Amino acid sequence: MPLLPNENDDHEENDEHEADDAYEADQPGCLRDGESARLLLGAGWNRLVVLGDGKASRRVERVDGYARAPWYDRVADALRTVNPRLACLSLLAGREQNAAAVRSRQLPRALAFGGDLAVVHLAGHDVLAPAFDVNALRTEVVRIVAPLREHGCDVVLVAPFDLTRSPAAARLGEKVLRTRQRAQSDACANLALRHGALFVDLAARHPAAAGGRFWGADGVAPNARGQALLAAAVVRALGEHLRCSRTAPAPPADGYLTLPAGCLLQGASPA
């Protein structure tokens, strides 16, 4: 079911979003006032679909000064600054899933929706599993991204924030987790380039060592600050995509978009 432009759990939470906007816009890494409209000017996307292994959350863990809107609503709202009629379908489940479940359960519905833009968010559940096989993960992600591209959908593939500083890191240890996450990021960057998708590496953009606290208590779902940073990274990647596409050759008849090499491997730089 498409999300409505101003859908919220209740009016009290909607008021909270509005009260926090001015503070949040001044925080490092967050979208500035008017930035979304400037970056996305000329965007032609009409149908956004969101997939991923993270849990859908309508009640984001609070961080003082930040609105509690989930990242996918923030991205949809940003796109609606240039296209108020944008339809958005979030397929994130009520519980965490691995990449194989995203492919088997969410992908068919995403293809049926007929979107022209997809955001695939890998929250790190495969990385945090007791056993991790980067080749199996790569295969599953390819089986998600490739069909979306074949159906004419632009795809943004998002890798998680640095998991080594999350509460979940204690299960595996920092060294093991860092090695796994680096392997996942390398695999995703390569397959995104191969399939003409955009890749945003949140761990590279917002390293935990820089003092960022963006995890909720469960160590997997971002808190309110993390939701804001995640959405900003996606919007800026889309904005850079539009900037690059204006200078790239026209796409061939099959509808695939060819960008200058390396244009978006890490997402756009903050404005």
PDB file of C-alpha atoms in Angstrom:
ATOM      1  CA  MET A   1       0.000   0.000   0.000  1.00  0.00           C
ATOM      2  CA  PRO A   2       1.550   3.330  -1.011  1.00  0.00           C
ATOM      3  CA  LEU A   3       2.571   5.571   1.851  1.00  0.00           C
ATOM      4  CA  LEU A   4       0.683   8.824   2.075  1.00  0.00           C
ATOM      5  CA  PRO A   5       2.675  12.081   2.004  1.00  0.00           C
ATOM      6  CA  ASN A   6       1.989  12.910   5.657  1.00  0.00           C
ATOM      7  CA  GLU A   7       1.278   9.497   7.144  1.00  0.00           C
ATOM      8  CA  ASN A   8       2.149   9.323  10.875  1.00  0.00           C
ATOM      9  CA  ASP A   9       1.148   7.188  13.807  1.00  0.00           C
ATOM     10  CA  ASP A  10      -0.606  10.076  15.539  1.00  0.00           C
ATOM     11  CA  HIS A  11      -0.858  13.857  15.529  1.00  0.00           C
ATOM     12  CA  GLU A  12       1.395  14.216  18.554  1.00  0.00           C
ATOM     13  CA  GLU A  13       4.303  12.583  16.741  1.00  0.00           C
ATOM     14  CA  ASN A  14       3.643  14.696  13.638  1.00  0.00           C
ATOM     15  CA  ASP A  15       3.936  17.855  15.763  1.00  0.00           C
ATOM     16  CA  GLU A  16       7.229  16.540  17.139  1.00  0.00           C
ATOM     17  CA  HIS A  17       8.598  16.145  13.602  1.00  0.00           C
ATOM     18  CA  GLU A  18       7.801  19.758  12.816  1.00  0.00           C
ATOM     19  CA  ALA A  19       9.289  21.057  16.069  1.00  0.00           C
ATOM     20  CA  ASP A  20      12.613  19.302  15.420  1.00  0.00           C
ATOM     21  CA  ASP A  21      13.109  20.341  11.788  1.00  0.00           C
ATOM     22  CA  ALA A  22      15.112  23.526  12.403  1.00  0.00           C
ATOM     23  CA  TYR A  23      17.547  21.890  14.846  1.00  0.00           C
ATOM     24  CA  GLU A  24      18.031  18.779  12.728  1.00  0.00           C
ATOM     25  CA  ALA A  25      18.754  20.749   9.552  1.00  0.00           C
ATOM     26  CA  ASP A  26      21.777  22.325  11.240  1.00  0.00           C
ATOM     27  CA  GLN A  27      23.350  19.014  12.303  1.00  0.00           C
ATOM     28  CA  PRO A  28      26.347  17.504  10.444  1.00  0.00           C
ATOM     29  CA  GLY A  29      25.334  15.069   7.731  1.00  0.00           C
ATOM     30  CA  CYS A  30      21.635  15.991   7.771  1.00  0.00           C
ATOM     31  CA  LEU A  31      19.738  17.582   4.913  1.00  0.00           C
ATOM     32  CA  ARG A  32      19.709  21.373   4.986  1.00  0.00           C
ATOM     33  CA  ASP A  33      16.577  23.427   4.462  1.00  0.00           C
ATOM     34  CA  GLY A  34      15.731  23.384   0.754  1.00  0.00           C
ATOM     35  CA  GLU A  35      18.539  20.950  -0.085  1.00  0.00           C
ATOM     36  CA  SER A  36      16.258  18.125  -1.261  1.00  0.00           C
ATOM     37  CA  ALA A  37      14.437  20.346  -3.751  1.00  0.00           C
ATOM     38  CA  ARG A  38      17.734  21.668  -5.108  1.00  0.00           C
ATOM     39  CA  LEU A  39      19.390  18.260  -5.444  1.00  0.00           C
ATOM     40  CA  LEU A  40      16.365  16.508  -6.937  1.00  0.00           C
ATOM     41  CA  LEU A  41      15.337  19.225  -9.371  1.00  0.00           C
ATOM     42  CA  GLY A  42      14.341  17.566 -12.627  1.00  0.00           C
ATOM     43  CA  ALA A  43      13.918  14.086 -11.110  1.00  0.00           C
ATOM     44  CA  GLY A  44      11.441  12.034 -13.108  1.00  0.00           C
ATOM     45  CA  TRP A  45      10.755   9.170 -10.717  1.00  0.00           C
ATOM     46  CA  ASN A  46       7.083   8.425 -10.073  1.00  0.00           C
ATOM     47  CA  ARG A  47       7.061   5.136  -8.172  1.00  0.00           C
ATOM     48  CA  LEU A  48       9.480   4.387  -5.338  1.00  0.00           C
ATOM     49  CA  VAL A  49       9.773   0.917  -3.827  1.00  0.00           C
ATOM     50  CA  VAL A  50      11.803   0.170  -0.700  1.00  0.00           C
ATOM     51  CA  LEU A  51      13.247  -3.274   0.045  1.00  0.00           C
ATOM     52  CA  GLY A  52      15.622  -4.510   2.686  1.00  0.00           C
ATOM     53  CA  ASP A  53      16.499  -6.816   5.534  1.00  0.00           C
ATOM     54  CA  GLY A  54      15.809  -4.206   8.209  1.00  0.00           C
ATOM     55  CA  LYS A  55      12.680  -4.009  10.311  1.00  0.00           C
ATOM     56  CA  ALA A  56      10.012  -1.464   9.426  1.00  0.00           C
ATOM     57  CA  SER A  57       9.573   0.936  12.311  1.00  0.00           C
ATOM     58  CA  ARG A  58       6.875   3.553  12.694  1.00  0.00           C
ATOM     59  CA  ARG A  59       8.228   4.499  16.131  1.00  0.00           C
ATOM     60  CA  VAL A  60      11.898   5.310  15.797  1.00  0.00           C
ATOM     61  CA  GLU A  61      14.081   5.365  18.921  1.00  0.00           C
ATOM     62  CA  ARG A  62      14.273   8.941  20.155  1.00  0.00           C
ATOM     63  CA  VAL A  63      17.352  11.188  19.958  1.00  0.00           C
ATOM     64  CA  ASP A  64      16.906  14.708  21.305  1.00  0.00           C
ATOM     65  CA  GLY A  65      16.552  17.256  18.542  1.00  0.00           C
ATOM     66  CA  TYR A  66      15.851  14.789  15.736  1.00  0.00           C
ATOM     67  CA  ALA A  67      12.521  14.000  14.139  1.00  0.00           C
ATOM     68  CA  ARG A  68      11.407  10.389  14.578  1.00  0.00           C
ATOM     69  CA  ALA A  69      10.402   9.752  10.969  1.00  0.00           C
ATOM     70  CA  PRO A  70      11.827   6.521   9.471  1.00  0.00           C
ATOM     71  CA  TRP A  71      14.377   6.946   6.707  1.00  0.00           C
ATOM     72  CA  TYR A  72      12.154   5.624   3.910  1.00  0.00           C
ATOM     73  CA  ASP A  73       9.429   8.181   4.692  1.00  0.00           C
ATOM     74  CA  ARG A  74      12.097  10.885   4.669  1.00  0.00           C
ATOM     75  CA  VAL A  75      13.323   9.813   1.221  1.00  0.00           C
ATOM     76  CA  ALA A  76       9.768   9.704  -0.141  1.00  0.00           C
ATOM     77  CA  ASP A  77       9.054  13.156   1.293  1.00  0.00           C
ATOM     78  CA  ALA A  78      12.243  14.512  -0.308  1.00  0.00           C
ATOM     79  CA  LEU A  79      11.205  13.140  -3.696  1.00  0.00           C
ATOM     80  CA  ARG A  80       7.759  14.658  -3.237  1.00  0.00           C
ATOM     81  CA  THR A  81       9.310  18.138  -3.052  1.00  0.00           C
ATOM     82  CA  VAL A  82       9.703  17.849  -6.835  1.00  0.00           C
ATOM     83  CA  ASN A  83       6.909  15.339  -7.555  1.00  0.00           C
ATOM     84  CA  PRO A  84       4.010  15.571  -5.078  1.00  0.00           C
ATOM     85  CA  ARG A  85       2.255  12.647  -6.794  1.00  0.00           C
ATOM     86  CA  LEU A  86       5.061  10.167  -6.131  1.00  0.00           C
ATOM     87  CA  ALA A  87       3.778   6.757  -4.999  1.00  0.00           C
ATOM     88  CA  CYS A  88       5.863   4.851  -2.450  1.00  0.00           C
ATOM     89  CA  LEU A  89       5.651   1.225  -1.385  1.00  0.00           C
ATOM     90  CA  SER A  90       7.756   0.061   1.559  1.00  0.00           C
ATOM     91  CA  LEU A  91       8.172  -3.694   1.712  1.00  0.00           C
ATOM     92  CA  LEU A  92      10.234  -3.708   4.887  1.00  0.00           C
ATOM     93  CA  ALA A  93       8.845  -6.368   7.194  1.00  0.00           C
ATOM     94  CA  GLY A  94       7.833  -6.231  10.835  1.00  0.00           C
ATOM     95  CA  ARG A  95      10.914  -8.263  11.732  1.00  0.00           C
ATOM     96  CA  GLU A  96      14.483  -8.577  10.482  1.00  0.00           C
ATOM     97  CA  GLN A  97      15.146 -10.745   7.428  1.00  0.00           C
ATOM     98  CA  ASN A  98      18.227 -11.938   5.609  1.00  0.00           C
ATOM     99  CA  ALA A  99      18.997 -11.180   1.958  1.00  0.00           C
ATOM    100  CA  ALA A 100      17.532 -14.511   0.806  1.00  0.00           C
ATOM    101  CA  ALA A 101      14.191 -13.627   2.400  1.00  0.00           C
ATOM    102  CA  VAL A 102      14.256 -10.189   0.782  1.00  0.00           C
ATOM    103  CA  ARG A 103      14.730 -11.848  -2.591  1.00  0.00           C
ATOM    104  CA  SER A 104      12.045 -14.495  -2.116  1.00  0.00           C
ATOM    105  CA  ARG A 105       9.398 -12.452  -0.258  1.00  0.00           C
ATOM    106  CA  GLN A 106       9.860  -8.815  -1.189  1.00  0.00           C
ATOM    107  CA  LEU A 107      11.221  -8.875  -4.734  1.00  0.00           C
ATOM    108  CA  PRO A 108       8.105 -10.352  -6.416  1.00  0.00           C
ATOM    109  CA  ARG A 109       5.945  -7.619  -4.882  1.00  0.00           C
ATOM    110  CA  ALA A 110       8.470  -4.969  -5.859  1.00  0.00           C
ATOM    111  CA  LEU A 111       8.419  -6.092  -9.481  1.00  0.00           C
ATOM    112  CA  ALA A 112       4.612  -6.232  -9.480  1.00  0.00           C
ATOM    113  CA  PHE A 113       4.494  -2.663  -8.166  1.00  0.00           C
ATOM    114  CA  GLY A 114       6.228  -1.468 -11.321  1.00  0.00           C
ATOM    115  CA  GLY A 115       8.488   1.061  -9.678  1.00  0.00           C
ATOM    116  CA  ASP A 116      10.991   3.202 -11.527  1.00  0.00           C
ATOM    117  CA  LEU A 117      13.212   3.701  -8.454  1.00  0.00           C
ATOM    118  CA  ALA A 118      14.160   1.119  -5.824  1.00  0.00           C
ATOM    119  CA  VAL A 119      16.171   1.543  -2.636  1.00  0.00           C
ATOM    120  CA  VAL A 120      17.587  -1.730  -1.319  1.00  0.00           C
ATOM    121  CA  HIS A 121      18.861  -1.337   2.239  1.00  0.00           C
ATOM    122  CA  LEU A 122      21.112  -4.008   3.713  1.00  0.00           C
ATOM    123  CA  ALA A 123      20.921  -3.465   7.466  1.00  0.00           C
ATOM    124  CA  GLY A 124      23.602  -6.055   8.223  1.00  0.00           C
ATOM    125  CA  HIS A 125      21.657  -9.112   9.339  1.00  0.00           C
ATOM    126  CA  ASP A 126      23.668 -11.476   7.126  1.00  0.00           C
ATOM    127  CA  VAL A 127      26.883  -9.969   8.494  1.00  0.00           C
ATOM    128  CA  LEU A 128      25.700 -10.459  12.088  1.00  0.00           C
ATOM    129  CA  ALA A 129      24.612 -14.072  11.592  1.00  0.00           C
ATOM    130  CA  PRO A 130      26.651 -16.802  13.343  1.00  0.00           C
ATOM    131  CA  ALA A 131      27.842 -18.066   9.942  1.00  0.00           C
ATOM    132  CA  PHE A 132      28.668 -15.625   7.145  1.00  0.00           C
ATOM    133  CA  ASP A 133      29.307 -16.473   3.493  1.00  0.00           C
ATOM    134  CA  VAL A 134      30.080 -13.400   1.398  1.00  0.00           C
ATOM    135  CA  ASN A 135      29.678 -15.360  -1.845  1.00  0.00           C
ATOM    136  CA  ALA A 136      26.185 -16.477  -0.857  1.00  0.00           C
ATOM    137  CA  LEU A 137      25.317 -12.907   0.107  1.00  0.00           C
ATOM    138  CA  ARG A 138      26.645 -11.587  -3.197  1.00  0.00           C
ATOM    139  CA  THR A 139      24.542 -14.105  -5.098  1.00  0.00           C
ATOM    140  CA  GLU A 140      21.373 -13.117  -3.254  1.00  0.00           C
ATOM    141  CA  VAL A 141      21.958  -9.387  -3.738  1.00  0.00           C
ATOM    142  CA  VAL A 142      22.577  -9.911  -7.461  1.00  0.00           C
ATOM    143  CA  ARG A 143      19.300 -11.843  -7.623  1.00  0.00           C
ATOM    144  CA  ILE A 144      17.586  -8.780  -6.137  1.00  0.00           C
ATOM    145  CA  VAL A 145      19.309  -6.012  -8.078  1.00  0.00           C
ATOM    146  CA  ALA A 146      19.469  -7.623 -11.534  1.00  0.00           C
ATOM    147  CA  PRO A 147      15.694  -8.223 -11.951  1.00  0.00           C
ATOM    148  CA  LEU A 148      14.931  -4.694 -10.773  1.00  0.00           C
ATOM    149  CA  ARG A 149      17.338  -3.289 -13.356  1.00  0.00           C
ATOM    150  CA  GLU A 150      15.935  -5.571 -16.040  1.00  0.00           C
ATOM    151  CA  HIS A 151      12.488  -4.120 -15.333  1.00  0.00           C
ATOM    152  CA  GLY A 152      13.800  -0.605 -15.984  1.00  0.00           C
ATOM    153  CA  CYS A 153      14.181   0.396 -12.349  1.00  0.00           C
ATOM    154  CA  ASP A 154      16.980   2.640 -11.107  1.00  0.00           C
ATOM    155  CA  VAL A 155      18.437   1.020  -7.982  1.00  0.00           C
ATOM    156  CA  VAL A 156      20.183   2.450  -4.929  1.00  0.00           C
ATOM    157  CA  LEU A 157      21.968  -0.235  -2.889  1.00  0.00           C
ATOM    158  CA  VAL A 158      22.722   0.879   0.675  1.00  0.00           C
ATOM    159  CA  ALA A 159      25.203  -0.861   3.004  1.00  0.00           C
ATOM    160  CA  PRO A 160      24.887  -0.298   6.775  1.00  0.00           C
ATOM    161  CA  PHE A 161      26.643   2.034   9.175  1.00  0.00           C
ATOM    162  CA  ASP A 162      29.756   0.737  10.943  1.00  0.00           C
ATOM    163  CA  LEU A 163      28.455  -2.238  12.893  1.00  0.00           C
ATOM    164  CA  THR A 164      31.586  -2.588  15.032  1.00  0.00           C
ATOM    165  CA  ARG A 165      30.362   0.144  17.376  1.00  0.00           C
ATOM    166  CA  SER A 166      26.794  -1.106  17.594  1.00  0.00           C
ATOM    167  CA  PRO A 167      25.499  -3.000  20.647  1.00  0.00           C
ATOM    168  CA  ALA A 168      25.187  -6.063  18.401  1.00  0.00           C
ATOM    169  CA  ALA A 169      28.963  -6.200  17.882  1.00  0.00           C
ATOM    170  CA  ALA A 170      29.505  -8.025  21.179  1.00  0.00           C
ATOM    171  CA  ARG A 171      28.078 -11.218  19.646  1.00  0.00           C
ATOM    172  CA  LEU A 172      30.990 -11.623  17.230  1.00  0.00           C
ATOM    173  CA  GLY A 173      33.790  -9.305  18.256  1.00  0.00           C
ATOM    174  CA  GLU A 174      35.044  -6.179  16.542  1.00  0.00           C
ATOM    175  CA  LYS A 175      37.753  -7.801  14.400  1.00  0.00           C
ATOM    176  CA  VAL A 176      35.468 -10.472  12.926  1.00  0.00           C
ATOM    177  CA  LEU A 177      32.689  -7.996  12.318  1.00  0.00           C
ATOM    178  CA  ARG A 178      34.956  -5.451  10.627  1.00  0.00           C
ATOM    179  CA  THR A 179      36.316  -8.123   8.280  1.00  0.00           C
ATOM    180  CA  ARG A 180      32.810  -9.294   7.401  1.00  0.00           C
ATOM    181  CA  GLN A 181      31.472  -5.809   6.838  1.00  0.00           C
ATOM    182  CA  ARG A 182      34.400  -4.857   4.612  1.00  0.00           C
ATOM    183  CA  ALA A 183      33.798  -7.990   2.529  1.00  0.00           C
ATOM    184  CA  GLN A 184      30.112  -7.115   2.188  1.00  0.00           C
ATOM    185  CA  SER A 185      30.859  -3.540   1.136  1.00  0.00           C
ATOM    186  CA  ASP A 186      33.431  -4.622  -1.450  1.00  0.00           C
ATOM    187  CA  ALA A 187      31.033  -7.185  -2.906  1.00  0.00           C
ATOM    188  CA  CYS A 188      28.169  -4.690  -3.070  1.00  0.00           C
ATOM    189  CA  ALA A 189      30.309  -1.973  -4.649  1.00  0.00           C
ATOM    190  CA  ASN A 190      31.458  -4.338  -7.389  1.00  0.00           C
ATOM    191  CA  LEU A 191      28.047  -5.780  -8.174  1.00  0.00           C
ATOM    192  CA  ALA A 192      26.448  -2.318  -8.162  1.00  0.00           C
ATOM    193  CA  LEU A 193      28.978  -1.128 -10.731  1.00  0.00           C
ATOM    194  CA  ARG A 194      28.446  -4.265 -12.819  1.00  0.00           C
ATOM    195  CA  HIS A 195      24.657  -3.914 -12.849  1.00  0.00           C
ATOM    196  CA  GLY A 196      24.426  -0.143 -13.209  1.00  0.00           C
ATOM    197  CA  ALA A 197      23.136   0.482  -9.696  1.00  0.00           C
ATOM    198  CA  LEU A 198      24.119   3.231  -7.265  1.00  0.00           C
ATOM    199  CA  PHE A 199      25.983   2.221  -4.116  1.00  0.00           C
ATOM    200  CA  VAL A 200      25.970   4.102  -0.806  1.00  0.00           C
ATOM    201  CA  ASP A 201      28.345   2.814   1.876  1.00  0.00           C
ATOM    202  CA  LEU A 202      27.164   4.297   5.167  1.00  0.00           C
ATOM    203  CA  ALA A 203      30.120   2.868   7.086  1.00  0.00           C
ATOM    204  CA  ALA A 204      32.514   4.790   4.832  1.00  0.00           C
ATOM    205  CA  ARG A 205      30.487   7.992   4.975  1.00  0.00           C
ATOM    206  CA  HIS A 206      29.854   7.938   8.740  1.00  0.00           C
ATOM    207  CA  PRO A 207      32.578   5.960  10.533  1.00  0.00           C
ATOM    208  CA  ALA A 208      31.748   5.216  14.149  1.00  0.00           C
ATOM    209  CA  ALA A 209      35.254   6.266  15.147  1.00  0.00           C
ATOM    210  CA  ALA A 210      34.320   9.834  14.209  1.00  0.00           C
ATOM    211  CA  GLY A 211      32.014   9.976  17.230  1.00  0.00           C
ATOM    212  CA  GLY A 212      28.732   9.142  15.546  1.00  0.00           C
ATOM    213  CA  ARG A 213      26.034   7.420  17.558  1.00  0.00           C
ATOM    214  CA  PHE A 214      23.326   6.262  15.214  1.00  0.00           C
ATOM    215  CA  TRP A 215      22.264   2.832  16.495  1.00  0.00           C
ATOM    216  CA  GLY A 216      19.182   1.981  18.482  1.00  0.00           C
ATOM    217  CA  ALA A 217      19.321  -0.232  21.546  1.00  0.00           C
ATOM    218  CA  ASP A 218      19.031  -3.407  19.449  1.00  0.00           C
ATOM    219  CA  GLY A 219      22.255  -2.557  17.618  1.00  0.00           C
ATOM    220  CA  VAL A 220      20.699  -3.045  14.178  1.00  0.00           C
ATOM    221  CA  ALA A 221      17.944  -0.473  13.662  1.00  0.00           C
ATOM    222  CA  PRO A 222      19.163   3.145  13.390  1.00  0.00           C
ATOM    223  CA  ASN A 223      17.883   5.602  15.983  1.00  0.00           C
ATOM    224  CA  ALA A 224      16.388   8.971  14.998  1.00  0.00           C
ATOM    225  CA  ARG A 225      19.806  10.421  14.164  1.00  0.00           C
ATOM    226  CA  GLY A 226      20.712   7.359  12.124  1.00  0.00           C
ATOM    227  CA  GLN A 227      17.434   7.555  10.218  1.00  0.00           C
ATOM    228  CA  ALA A 228      18.172  11.200   9.316  1.00  0.00           C
ATOM    229  CA  LEU A 229      21.722  10.411   8.172  1.00  0.00           C
ATOM    230  CA  LEU A 230      20.615   7.376   6.153  1.00  0.00           C
ATOM    231  CA  ALA A 231      17.925   9.359   4.340  1.00  0.00           C
ATOM    232  CA  ALA A 232      20.311  12.233   3.654  1.00  0.00           C
ATOM    233  CA  ALA A 233      22.870   9.856   2.134  1.00  0.00           C
ATOM    234  CA  VAL A 234      20.264   8.354  -0.201  1.00  0.00           C
ATOM    235  CA  VAL A 235      18.901  11.752  -1.269  1.00  0.00           C
ATOM    236  CA  ARG A 236      22.396  13.089  -1.926  1.00  0.00           C
ATOM    237  CA  ALA A 237      23.262   9.967  -3.933  1.00  0.00           C
ATOM    238  CA  LEU A 238      20.165  10.509  -6.052  1.00  0.00           C
ATOM    239  CA  GLY A 239      21.089  14.149  -6.500  1.00  0.00           C
ATOM    240  CA  GLU A 240      24.588  13.225  -7.648  1.00  0.00           C
ATOM    241  CA  HIS A 241      23.071  10.623  -9.963  1.00  0.00           C
ATOM    242  CA  LEU A 242      20.980  13.336 -11.601  1.00  0.00           C
ATOM    243  CA  ARG A 243      23.995  15.625 -11.905  1.00  0.00           C
ATOM    244  CA  CYS A 244      26.087  12.889 -13.508  1.00  0.00           C
ATOM    245  CA  SER A 245      23.317  11.791 -15.859  1.00  0.00           C
ATOM    246  CA  ARG A 246      23.045  15.310 -17.276  1.00  0.00           C
ATOM    247  CA  THR A 247      26.632  15.046 -18.516  1.00  0.00           C
ATOM    248  CA  ALA A 248      26.570  11.355 -19.484  1.00  0.00           C
ATOM    249  CA  PRO A 249      25.665  10.079 -22.968  1.00  0.00           C
ATOM    250  CA  ALA A 250      21.995   9.359 -23.607  1.00  0.00           C
ATOM    251  CA  PRO A 251      20.946   5.865 -22.391  1.00  0.00           C
ATOM    252  CA  PRO A 252      20.593   3.134 -25.027  1.00  0.00           C
ATOM    253  CA  ALA A 253      17.240   1.804 -26.173  1.00  0.00           C
ATOM    254  CA  ASP A 254      17.166  -0.935 -23.518  1.00  0.00           C
ATOM    255  CA  GLY A 255      16.649   1.730 -20.860  1.00  0.00           C
ATOM    256  CA  TYR A 256      19.840   1.125 -18.890  1.00  0.00           C
ATOM    257  CA  LEU A 257      21.512   4.249 -17.587  1.00  0.00           C
ATOM    258  CA  THR A 258      25.287   4.459 -18.037  1.00  0.00           C
ATOM    259  CA  LEU A 259      27.059   6.789 -15.617  1.00  0.00           C
ATOM    260  CA  PRO A 260      30.650   8.013 -15.675  1.00  0.00           C
ATOM    261  CA  ALA A 261      32.911   5.400 -14.067  1.00  0.00           C
ATOM    262  CA  GLY A 262      32.963   5.579 -10.271  1.00  0.00           C
ATOM    263  CA  CYS A 263      30.464   8.418 -10.167  1.00  0.00           C
ATOM    264  CA  LEU A 264      28.466   7.089  -7.244  1.00  0.00           C
ATOM    265  CA  LEU A 265      30.285   4.270  -5.527  1.00  0.00           C
ATOM    266  CA  GLN A 266      30.137   5.996  -2.139  1.00  0.00           C
ATOM    267  CA  GLY A 267      27.198   8.339  -2.648  1.00  0.00           C
ATOM    268  CA  ALA A 268      27.300  12.084  -2.982  1.00  0.00           C
ATOM    269  CA  SER A 269      29.351  14.260  -0.693  1.00  0.00           C
ATOM    270  CA  PRO A 270      27.419  16.395   1.777  1.00  0.00           C
ATOM    271  CA  ALA A 271      26.533  19.852   0.546  1.00  0.00           C
TER     272      ALA A 271
END
